[in-house]
Coordinates of C-alpha atoms and ligand atoms in Angstrom, one line a residue:
X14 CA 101.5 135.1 112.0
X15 CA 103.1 131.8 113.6
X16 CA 100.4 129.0 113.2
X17 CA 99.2 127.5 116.7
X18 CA 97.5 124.9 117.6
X19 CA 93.8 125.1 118.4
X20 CA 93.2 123.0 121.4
X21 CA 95.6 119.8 122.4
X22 CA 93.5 117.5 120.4
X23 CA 95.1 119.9 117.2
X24 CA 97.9 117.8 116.3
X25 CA 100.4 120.3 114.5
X26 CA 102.0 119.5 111.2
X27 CA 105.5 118.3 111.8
X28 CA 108.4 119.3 109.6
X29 CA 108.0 116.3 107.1
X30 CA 104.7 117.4 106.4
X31 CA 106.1 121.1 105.3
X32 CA 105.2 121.3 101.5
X33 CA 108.4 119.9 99.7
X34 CA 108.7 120.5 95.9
X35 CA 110.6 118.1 94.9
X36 CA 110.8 115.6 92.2
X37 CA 109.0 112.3 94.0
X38 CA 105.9 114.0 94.7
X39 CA 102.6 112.7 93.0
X40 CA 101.5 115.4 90.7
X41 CA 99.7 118.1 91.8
X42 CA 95.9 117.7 90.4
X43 CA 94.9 120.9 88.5
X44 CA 92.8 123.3 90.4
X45 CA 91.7 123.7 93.4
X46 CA 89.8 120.1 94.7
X47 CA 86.7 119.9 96.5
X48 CA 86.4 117.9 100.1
X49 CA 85.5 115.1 98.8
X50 CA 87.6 114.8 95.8
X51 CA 90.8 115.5 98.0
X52 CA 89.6 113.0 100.6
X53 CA 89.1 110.7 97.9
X54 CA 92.8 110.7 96.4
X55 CA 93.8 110.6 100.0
X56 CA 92.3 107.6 100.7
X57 CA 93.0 106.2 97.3
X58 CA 96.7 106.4 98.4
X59 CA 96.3 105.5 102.1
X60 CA 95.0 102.5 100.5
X61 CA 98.3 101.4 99.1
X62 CA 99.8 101.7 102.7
X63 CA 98.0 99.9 105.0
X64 CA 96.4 96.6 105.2
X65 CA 92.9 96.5 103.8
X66 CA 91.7 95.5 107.6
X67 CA 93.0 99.0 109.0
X68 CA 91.7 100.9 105.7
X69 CA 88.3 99.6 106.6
X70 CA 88.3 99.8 110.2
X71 CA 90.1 103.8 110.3
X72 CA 89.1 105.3 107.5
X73 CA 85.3 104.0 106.8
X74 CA 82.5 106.9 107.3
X75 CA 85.4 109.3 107.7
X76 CA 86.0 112.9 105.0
X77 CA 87.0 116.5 104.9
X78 CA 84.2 118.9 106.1
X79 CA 86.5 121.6 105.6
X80 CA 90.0 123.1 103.9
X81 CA 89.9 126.9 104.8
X82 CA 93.1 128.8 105.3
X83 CA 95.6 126.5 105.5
X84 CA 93.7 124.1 108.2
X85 CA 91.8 120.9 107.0
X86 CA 89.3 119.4 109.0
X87 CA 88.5 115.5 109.1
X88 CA 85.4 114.7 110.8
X89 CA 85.7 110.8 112.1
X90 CA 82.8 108.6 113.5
X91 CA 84.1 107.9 116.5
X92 CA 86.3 109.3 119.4
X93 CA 88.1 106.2 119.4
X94 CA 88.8 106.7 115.8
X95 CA 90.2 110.0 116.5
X96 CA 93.2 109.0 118.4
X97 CA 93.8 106.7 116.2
X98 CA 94.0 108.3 113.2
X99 CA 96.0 110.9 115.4
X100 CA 98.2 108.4 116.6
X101 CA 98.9 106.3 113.5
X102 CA 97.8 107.7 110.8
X103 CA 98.5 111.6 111.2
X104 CA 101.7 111.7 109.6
X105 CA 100.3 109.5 106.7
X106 CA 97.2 111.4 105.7
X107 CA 99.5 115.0 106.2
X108 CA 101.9 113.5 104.0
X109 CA 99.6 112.8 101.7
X110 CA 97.7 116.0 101.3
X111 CA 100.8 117.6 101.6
X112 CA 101.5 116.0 98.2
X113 CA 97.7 117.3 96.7
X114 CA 97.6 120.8 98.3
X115 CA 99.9 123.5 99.3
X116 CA 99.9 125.7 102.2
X117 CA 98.0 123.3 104.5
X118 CA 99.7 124.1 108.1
X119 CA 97.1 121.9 110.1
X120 CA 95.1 119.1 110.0
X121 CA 92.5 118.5 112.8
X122 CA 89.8 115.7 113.5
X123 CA 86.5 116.2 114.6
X124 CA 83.9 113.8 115.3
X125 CA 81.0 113.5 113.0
X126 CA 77.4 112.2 113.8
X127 CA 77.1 110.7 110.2
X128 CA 74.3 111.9 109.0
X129 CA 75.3 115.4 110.5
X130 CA 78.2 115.4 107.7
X131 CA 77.3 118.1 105.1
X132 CA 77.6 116.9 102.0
X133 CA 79.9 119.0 99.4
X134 CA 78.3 119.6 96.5
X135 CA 81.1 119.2 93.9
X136 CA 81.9 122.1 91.8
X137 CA 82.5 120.1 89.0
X138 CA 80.0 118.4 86.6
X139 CA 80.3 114.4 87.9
X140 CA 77.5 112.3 87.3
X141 CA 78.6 109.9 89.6
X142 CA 80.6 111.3 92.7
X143 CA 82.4 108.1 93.6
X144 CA 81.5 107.3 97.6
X145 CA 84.1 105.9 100.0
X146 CA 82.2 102.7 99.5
X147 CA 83.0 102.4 96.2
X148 CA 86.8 102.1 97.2
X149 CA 86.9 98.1 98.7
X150 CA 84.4 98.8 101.9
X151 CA 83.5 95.4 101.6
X152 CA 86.0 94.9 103.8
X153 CA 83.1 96.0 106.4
X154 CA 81.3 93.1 105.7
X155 CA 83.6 90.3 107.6
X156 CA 81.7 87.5 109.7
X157 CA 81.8 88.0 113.6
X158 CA 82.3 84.5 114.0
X159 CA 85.0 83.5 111.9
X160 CA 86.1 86.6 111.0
X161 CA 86.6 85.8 107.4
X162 CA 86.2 88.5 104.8
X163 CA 83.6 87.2 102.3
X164 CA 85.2 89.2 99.4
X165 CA 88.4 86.5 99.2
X166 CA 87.0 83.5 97.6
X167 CA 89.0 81.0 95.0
X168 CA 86.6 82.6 92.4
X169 CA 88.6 86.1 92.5
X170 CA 91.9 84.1 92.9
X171 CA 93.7 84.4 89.5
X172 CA 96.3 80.8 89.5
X173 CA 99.2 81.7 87.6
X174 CA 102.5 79.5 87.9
X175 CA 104.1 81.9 90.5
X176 CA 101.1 80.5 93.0
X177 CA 99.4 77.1 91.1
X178 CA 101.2 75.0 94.0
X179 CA 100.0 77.0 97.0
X180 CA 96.3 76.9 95.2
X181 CA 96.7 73.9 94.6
X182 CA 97.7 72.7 98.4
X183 CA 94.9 75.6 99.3
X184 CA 92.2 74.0 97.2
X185 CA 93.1 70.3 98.4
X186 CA 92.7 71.7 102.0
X187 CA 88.9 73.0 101.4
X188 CA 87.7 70.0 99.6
X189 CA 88.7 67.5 102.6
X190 CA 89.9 69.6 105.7
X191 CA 92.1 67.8 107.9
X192 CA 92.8 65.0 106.0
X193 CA 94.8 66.5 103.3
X194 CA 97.8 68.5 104.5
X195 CA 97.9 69.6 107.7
X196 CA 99.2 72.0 108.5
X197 CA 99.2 73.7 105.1
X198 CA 101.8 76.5 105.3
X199 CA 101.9 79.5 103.2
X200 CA 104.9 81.5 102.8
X201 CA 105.7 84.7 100.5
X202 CA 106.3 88.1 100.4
X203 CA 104.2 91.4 100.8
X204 CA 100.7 91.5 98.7
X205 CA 100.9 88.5 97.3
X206 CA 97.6 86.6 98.0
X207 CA 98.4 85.3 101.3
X208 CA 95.8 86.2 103.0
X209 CA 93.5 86.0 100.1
X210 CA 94.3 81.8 99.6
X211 CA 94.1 81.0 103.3
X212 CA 90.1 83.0 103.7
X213 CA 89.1 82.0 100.3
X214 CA 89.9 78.3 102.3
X215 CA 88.0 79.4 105.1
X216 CA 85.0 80.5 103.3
X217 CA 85.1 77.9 100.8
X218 CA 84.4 75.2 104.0
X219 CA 81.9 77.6 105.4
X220 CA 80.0 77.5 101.6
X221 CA 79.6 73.5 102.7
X222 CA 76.8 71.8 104.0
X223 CA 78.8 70.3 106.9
X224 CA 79.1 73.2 109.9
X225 CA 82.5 73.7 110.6
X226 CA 84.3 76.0 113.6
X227 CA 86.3 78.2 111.4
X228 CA 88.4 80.7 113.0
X229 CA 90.8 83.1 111.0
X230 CA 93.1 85.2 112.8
X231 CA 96.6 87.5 112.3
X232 CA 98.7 86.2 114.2
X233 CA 98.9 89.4 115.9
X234 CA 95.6 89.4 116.8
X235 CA 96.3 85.6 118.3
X236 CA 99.3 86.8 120.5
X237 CA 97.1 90.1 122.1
X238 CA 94.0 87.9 122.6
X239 CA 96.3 85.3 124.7
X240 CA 98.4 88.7 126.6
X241 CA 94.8 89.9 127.3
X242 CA 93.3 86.5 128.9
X243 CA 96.5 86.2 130.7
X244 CA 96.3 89.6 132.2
X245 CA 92.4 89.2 132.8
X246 CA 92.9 85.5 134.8
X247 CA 90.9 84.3 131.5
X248 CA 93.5 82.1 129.9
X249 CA 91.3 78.7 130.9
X250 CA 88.1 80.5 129.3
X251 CA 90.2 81.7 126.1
X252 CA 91.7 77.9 125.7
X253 CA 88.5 76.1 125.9
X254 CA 87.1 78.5 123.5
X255 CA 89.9 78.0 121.0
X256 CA 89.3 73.7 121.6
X257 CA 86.1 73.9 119.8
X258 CA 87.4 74.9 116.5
X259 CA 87.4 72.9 113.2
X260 CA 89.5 75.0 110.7
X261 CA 91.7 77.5 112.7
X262 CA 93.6 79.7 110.2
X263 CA 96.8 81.6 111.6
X264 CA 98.0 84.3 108.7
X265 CA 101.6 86.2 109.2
X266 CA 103.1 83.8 111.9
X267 CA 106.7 85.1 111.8
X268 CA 104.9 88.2 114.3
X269 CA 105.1 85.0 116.8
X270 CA 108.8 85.2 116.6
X271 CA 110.3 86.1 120.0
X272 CA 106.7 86.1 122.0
X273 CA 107.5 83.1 124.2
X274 CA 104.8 82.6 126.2
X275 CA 102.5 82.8 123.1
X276 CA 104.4 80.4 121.0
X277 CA 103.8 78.1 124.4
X278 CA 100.5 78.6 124.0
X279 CA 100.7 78.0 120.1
X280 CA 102.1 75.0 120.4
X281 CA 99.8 73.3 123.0
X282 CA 96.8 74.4 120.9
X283 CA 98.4 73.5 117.9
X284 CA 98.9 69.6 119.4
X285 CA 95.6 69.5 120.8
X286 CA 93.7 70.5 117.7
X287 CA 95.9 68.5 115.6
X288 CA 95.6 65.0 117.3
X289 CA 91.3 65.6 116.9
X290 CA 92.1 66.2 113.0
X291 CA 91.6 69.6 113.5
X292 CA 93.0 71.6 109.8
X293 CA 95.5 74.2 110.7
X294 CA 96.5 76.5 108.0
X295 CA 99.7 79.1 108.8
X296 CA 100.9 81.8 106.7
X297 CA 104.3 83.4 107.1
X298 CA 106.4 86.2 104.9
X299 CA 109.2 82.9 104.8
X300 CA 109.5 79.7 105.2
X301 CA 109.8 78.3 108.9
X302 CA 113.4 77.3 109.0
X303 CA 114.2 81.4 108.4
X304 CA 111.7 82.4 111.2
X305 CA 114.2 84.1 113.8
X306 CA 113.5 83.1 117.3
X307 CA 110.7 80.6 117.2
X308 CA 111.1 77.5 119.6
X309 CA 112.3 74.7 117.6
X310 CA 109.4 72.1 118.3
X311 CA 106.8 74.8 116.7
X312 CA 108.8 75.0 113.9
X313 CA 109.4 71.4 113.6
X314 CA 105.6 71.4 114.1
X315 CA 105.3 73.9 110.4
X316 CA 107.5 71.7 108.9
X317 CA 105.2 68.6 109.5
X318 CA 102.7 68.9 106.7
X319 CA 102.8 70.8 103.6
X320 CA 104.9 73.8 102.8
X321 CA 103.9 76.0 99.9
X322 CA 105.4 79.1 98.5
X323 CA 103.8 82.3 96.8
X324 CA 106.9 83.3 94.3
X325 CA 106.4 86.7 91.6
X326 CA 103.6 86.6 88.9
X327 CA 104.4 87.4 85.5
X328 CA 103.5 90.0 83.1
X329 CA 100.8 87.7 81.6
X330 CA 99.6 86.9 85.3
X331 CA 99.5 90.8 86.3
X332 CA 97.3 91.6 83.8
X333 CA 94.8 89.1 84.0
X334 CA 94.7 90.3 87.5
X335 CA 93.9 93.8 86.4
X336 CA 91.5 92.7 83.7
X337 CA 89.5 90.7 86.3
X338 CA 89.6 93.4 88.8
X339 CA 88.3 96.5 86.0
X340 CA 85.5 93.9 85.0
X341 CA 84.5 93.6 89.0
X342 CA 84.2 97.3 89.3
X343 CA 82.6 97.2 86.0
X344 CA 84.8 100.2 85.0
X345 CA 86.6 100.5 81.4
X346 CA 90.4 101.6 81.6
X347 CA 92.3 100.9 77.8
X348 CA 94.7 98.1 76.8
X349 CA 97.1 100.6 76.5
X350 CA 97.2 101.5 80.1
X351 CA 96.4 98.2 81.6
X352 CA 99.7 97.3 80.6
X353 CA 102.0 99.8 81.4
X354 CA 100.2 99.5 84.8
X355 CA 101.1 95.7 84.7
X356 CA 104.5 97.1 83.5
X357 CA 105.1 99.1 86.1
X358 CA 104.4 97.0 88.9
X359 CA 105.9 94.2 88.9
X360 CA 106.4 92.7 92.9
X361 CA 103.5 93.1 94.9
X362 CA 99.5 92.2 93.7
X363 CA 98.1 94.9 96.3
X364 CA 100.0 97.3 94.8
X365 CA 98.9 96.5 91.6
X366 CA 95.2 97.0 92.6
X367 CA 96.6 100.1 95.0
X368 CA 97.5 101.5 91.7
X369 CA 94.4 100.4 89.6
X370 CA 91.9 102.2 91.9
X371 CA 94.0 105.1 91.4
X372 CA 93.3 105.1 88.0
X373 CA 89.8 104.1 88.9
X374 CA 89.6 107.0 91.2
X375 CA 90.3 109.6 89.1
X376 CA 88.6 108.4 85.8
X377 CA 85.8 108.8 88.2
X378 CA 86.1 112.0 89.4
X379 CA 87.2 114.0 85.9
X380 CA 84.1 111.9 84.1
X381 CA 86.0 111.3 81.3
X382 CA 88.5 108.3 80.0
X383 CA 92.0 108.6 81.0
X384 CA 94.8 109.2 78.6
X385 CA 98.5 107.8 78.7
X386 CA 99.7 110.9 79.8
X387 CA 97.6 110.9 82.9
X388 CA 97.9 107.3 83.8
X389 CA 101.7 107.6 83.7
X390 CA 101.9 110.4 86.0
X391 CA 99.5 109.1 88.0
X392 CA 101.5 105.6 88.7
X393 CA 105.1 108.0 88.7
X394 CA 105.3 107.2 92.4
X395 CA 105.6 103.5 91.8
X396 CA 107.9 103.9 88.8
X397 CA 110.1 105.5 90.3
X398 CA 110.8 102.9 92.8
X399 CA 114.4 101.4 91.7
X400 CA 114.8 98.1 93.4
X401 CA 118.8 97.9 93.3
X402 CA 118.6 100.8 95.6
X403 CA 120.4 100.3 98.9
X404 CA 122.7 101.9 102.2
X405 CA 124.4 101.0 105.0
X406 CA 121.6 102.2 107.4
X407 CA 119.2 99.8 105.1
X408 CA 121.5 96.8 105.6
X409 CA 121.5 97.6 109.5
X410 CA 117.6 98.0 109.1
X411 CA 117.1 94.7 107.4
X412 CA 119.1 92.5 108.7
X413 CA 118.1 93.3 112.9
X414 CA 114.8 93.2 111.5
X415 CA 114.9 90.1 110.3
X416 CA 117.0 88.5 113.6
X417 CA 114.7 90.5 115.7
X418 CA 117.2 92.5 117.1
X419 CA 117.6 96.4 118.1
X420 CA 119.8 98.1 115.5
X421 CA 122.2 99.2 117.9
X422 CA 122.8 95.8 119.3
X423 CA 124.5 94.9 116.1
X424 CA 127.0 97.5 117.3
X425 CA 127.1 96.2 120.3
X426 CA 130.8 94.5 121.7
X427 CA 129.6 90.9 122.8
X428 CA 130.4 87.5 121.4
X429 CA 126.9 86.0 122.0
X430 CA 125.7 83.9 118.8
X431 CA 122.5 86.1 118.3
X432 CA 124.2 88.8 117.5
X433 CA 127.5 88.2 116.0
X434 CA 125.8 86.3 113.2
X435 CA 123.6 89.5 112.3
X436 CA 126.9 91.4 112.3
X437 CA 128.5 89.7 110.1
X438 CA 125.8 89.3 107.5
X439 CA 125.9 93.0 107.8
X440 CA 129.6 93.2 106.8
X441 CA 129.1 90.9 104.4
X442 CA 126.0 92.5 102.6
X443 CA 127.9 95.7 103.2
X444 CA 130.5 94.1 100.6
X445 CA 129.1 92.5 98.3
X446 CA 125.7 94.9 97.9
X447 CA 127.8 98.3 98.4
X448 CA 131.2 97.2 97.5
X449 CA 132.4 98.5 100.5
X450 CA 136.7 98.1 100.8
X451 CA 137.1 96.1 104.1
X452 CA 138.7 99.1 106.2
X453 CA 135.6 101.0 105.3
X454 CA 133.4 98.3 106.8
X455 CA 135.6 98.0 109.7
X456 CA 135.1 101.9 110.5
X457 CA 131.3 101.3 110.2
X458 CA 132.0 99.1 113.1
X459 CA 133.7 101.6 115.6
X460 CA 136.6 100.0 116.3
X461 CA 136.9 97.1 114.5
X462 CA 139.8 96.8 112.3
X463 CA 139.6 95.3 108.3
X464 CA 140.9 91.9 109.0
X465 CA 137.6 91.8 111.4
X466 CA 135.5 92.3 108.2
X467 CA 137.5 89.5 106.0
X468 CA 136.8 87.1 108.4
X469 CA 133.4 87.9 108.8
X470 CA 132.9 88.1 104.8
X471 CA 134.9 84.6 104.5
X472 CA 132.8 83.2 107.2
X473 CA 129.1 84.1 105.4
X474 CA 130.6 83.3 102.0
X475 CA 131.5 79.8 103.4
X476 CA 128.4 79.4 105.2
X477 CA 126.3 80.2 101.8
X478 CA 128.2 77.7 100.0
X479 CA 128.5 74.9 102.4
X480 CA 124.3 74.8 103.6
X481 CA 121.3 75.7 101.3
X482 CA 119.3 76.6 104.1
X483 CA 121.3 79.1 105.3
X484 CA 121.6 80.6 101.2
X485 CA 117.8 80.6 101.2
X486 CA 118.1 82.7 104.3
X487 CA 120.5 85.5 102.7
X488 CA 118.5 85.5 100.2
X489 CA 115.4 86.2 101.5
X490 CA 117.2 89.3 103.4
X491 CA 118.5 90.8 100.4
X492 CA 114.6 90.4 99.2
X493 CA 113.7 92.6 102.1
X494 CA 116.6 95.0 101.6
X495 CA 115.0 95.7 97.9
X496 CA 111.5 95.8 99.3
X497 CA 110.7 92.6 96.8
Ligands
ADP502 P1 99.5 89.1 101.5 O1 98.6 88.5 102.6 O2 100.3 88.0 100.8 O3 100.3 90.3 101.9 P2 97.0 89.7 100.2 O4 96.3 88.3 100.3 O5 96.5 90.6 101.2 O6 98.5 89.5 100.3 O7 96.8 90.2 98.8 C1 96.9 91.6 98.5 C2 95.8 92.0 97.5 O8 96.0 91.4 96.2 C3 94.4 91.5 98.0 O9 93.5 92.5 97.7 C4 94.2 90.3 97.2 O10 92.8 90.1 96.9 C5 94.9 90.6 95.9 N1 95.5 89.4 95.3 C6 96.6 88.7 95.7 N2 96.8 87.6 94.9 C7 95.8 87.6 94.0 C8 95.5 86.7 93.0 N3 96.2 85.6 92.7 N4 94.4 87.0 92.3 C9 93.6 88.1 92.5 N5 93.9 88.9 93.5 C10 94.9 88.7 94.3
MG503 MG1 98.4 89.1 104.5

């Protein structure tokens, strides 16, 4: 019997999601798990993937209602979060059950009238049957207004030495906005408080008696609100709005790079608010200088007040993290564990907790204290991460990312600036990362012969040596080549 799909709202299972058996797999749990502990691991992974905001917003009042030959149905509250979940987060979720069960060919999504959703009873003895909300659905709770999420305050924020300046700056900024730093900018990689520092600034003013205009946005969000007014002939409405803030707070700027008309936009705002003393606080995955394709004057603009980096916490850091965290969700996990988990992973804090409410999760569900054994296989996927791990098609990845260009443009035969720069950090990562012999670089370049790839190594090596600026840039690609 060929599987089919039932209806064109039956998204089928592509090949990736075809039950592999190989070594990177999370282990299998033992026996067969109800709906709701699947959906549970599920989400307790999906959680390490995505961004908090779009584990709250997709996957909130969502489960399994059924897993019957092969198909597994997801009921969802909404039509709208249907095709999402369809759209962007199919392959995920398959990928993840694929991992917990075998033989599922399907997965469809119906929708749900909440309290329609049959409850499984659990076939095993839980006293407590842990409820999506126990995963971090506070997330739910974030203000209309300012959209600040009330959960990142300075009291959760452990200070450690890889983050006491950017605290520091952070804390300066609440007590006295607009007269401290401005703008306070906030750079670092992936998960590493970020976004936690700049709303725990936000709701730290809106704690005070004086009333304040606080706006917190993704910079995302700031670049489809201004295409949107554009589009709608509401640009004049959007702008006055956006006057009458007090404490505007822009996280993950380097998403304005290359979105002209935005950065134009940016940048008047950004003038107007700060003559009136307005506080602006920006957060960015690198310092401004090493923001591809942002107009000089905006970046001149970052540069103009205080510039604060997020590094890597230590050991000691990583666990007071976890302690703090298992004392919130007032849940006891041993010494033991707590630091090989803080052993494990090392580079990125929302890992860390991704990995802790693993843990969480299925202390929960089995009822009963986890042992080494478990925990380690539990947190197998994240040790087996090996940094120094890289390729050609990684270097290609990175460094177009990172110059905002298409990875076949870096193959492509022009002299222009933008790109031959990109191509020969390529060559040169490609020789110094991979060891790759010059003639073998020049063949992963069509065309291009080896004395091509000396120049182009000689020329990066120079460059490194001769401006700091532009080491600090290298540097922070290889970062994102490694994933730190
Ligand atoms: P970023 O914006 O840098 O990607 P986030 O601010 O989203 O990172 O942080 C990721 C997760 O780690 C969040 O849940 C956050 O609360 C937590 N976190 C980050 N830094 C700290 C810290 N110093 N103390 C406690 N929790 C932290
Ligand atoms: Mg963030």
């Amino acid at each position: 019997m060929t599987p089919k799909p039932i209806g064109e709202m039956t998204p089928k299972l592509t090949g990736e999601m075809t039950p592999k058996l190989t070594g990177e797999m999370t282990p299998k749990l033992t026996g067969e798990m109800t709906n709701e502990e699947l959906w549970q691991t599920v989400l307790a992974q999906i959680q390490l993937s995505i961004s908090p905001a779009s584990f709250a917003t997709w996957f909130r009042q969502t489960s399994i209602v059924s897993q019957e030959n092969g198909e597994i149905v997801i009921s969802v509250p909404s039509s709208f979060s249907k095709e999402w979940l369809k759209s962007k987060y199919h392959k995920l979720i398959g990928k993840i059950i694929d991992e917990q069960k075998r033989g599922v060919r399907e997965i469809k999504y119906i929708i749900g009238v909440p309290s329609l959703i049959i409850k499984p009873v659990p076939d095993r003895k839980i006293n407590q049957t842990p409820s999506v909300e126990q995963l971090d659905f506070q997330e739910l709770k974030v203000d209309r207004d300012t959209n600040l999420n009330p959960r990142y305050v300075f009291d959760n924020f452990i200070v450690g030495s890889f983050n006491e300046l950017a605290h520091a700056a952070a804390t300066a900024v609440a007590k006295a906005p607009g007269q401290a730093y401005n703008p306070l900018f906030i750079y670092g990689g992936v998960g590493l408080g970020k976004t936690h520092l700049l709303q725990a600034i936000g709701n730290e003013i809106n704690k005070g008696s004086a009333k304040k205009n606080i706006r917190y946005m993704p910079a995302e969000r700031f670049t489809s609100e201004i295409v949107n007014a554009i589009r709608n002939h509401q640009i004049e409405t959007l702008k006055i709005k956006f006057q009458r803030i007090d404490i505007f707070i822009i996280d993950d700027v380097q998403f304005l790079a290359g979105k002209e008309k935005t950065q134009e936009e940016f940048f008047h705002l950004f003038n107007s608010l700060y003559e009136k003393n307005k506080q602006i606080i920006l957060s960015s995955d690198r310092p401004p200088k090493a923001i591809a394709s942002l107009t000089e004057r905006l970046r001149s603009r970052f540069e103009g007040g205080m510039i604060a980096d997020i590094s890597l916490p230590d050991v000691e850091t990583r666990i007071a993290i976890l302690k703090t965290k298992i004392s919130e969700k007032k849940v006891e996990i041993s010494e033991e564990i707590i630091n090989y988990t803080a052993n494990t992973i090392q580079k990125n804090i929302r890992e860390l907790e991704g990995a802790l409410n693993r843990l969480i999760t299925h202390q929960k569900i089995y009822n009963k204290p986890l042992t080494m054994e478990v925990a380690k296989s539990l947190l197998s996927s994240f040790a087996a991460v090996s940094p120094k791990i890289s390729s050609p098609k990684k270097i290609v990845q990175t460094v177009s990312d990172f110059y905002d260009l298409k990875e076949k443009e870096v193959f492509e035969v022009t002299r222009k600036k933008e790109v031959v720069k990109p191509r020969q950090i390529v060559m040169f990562l490609l020789r110094e990362e991979l060891n790759y012999s010059f003639p073998a670089i020049g063949r992963v370049f069509r065309g291009k012969d080896h004395t091509t790839a000396i120049h182009a190594f000689k020329k990066i090596k120079n460059e490194i040596n001769k401006s700091d600026d532009f080491a600090e840039e290298i540097n922070l690609i290889k970062k994102k080549l490694y994933g730190l």
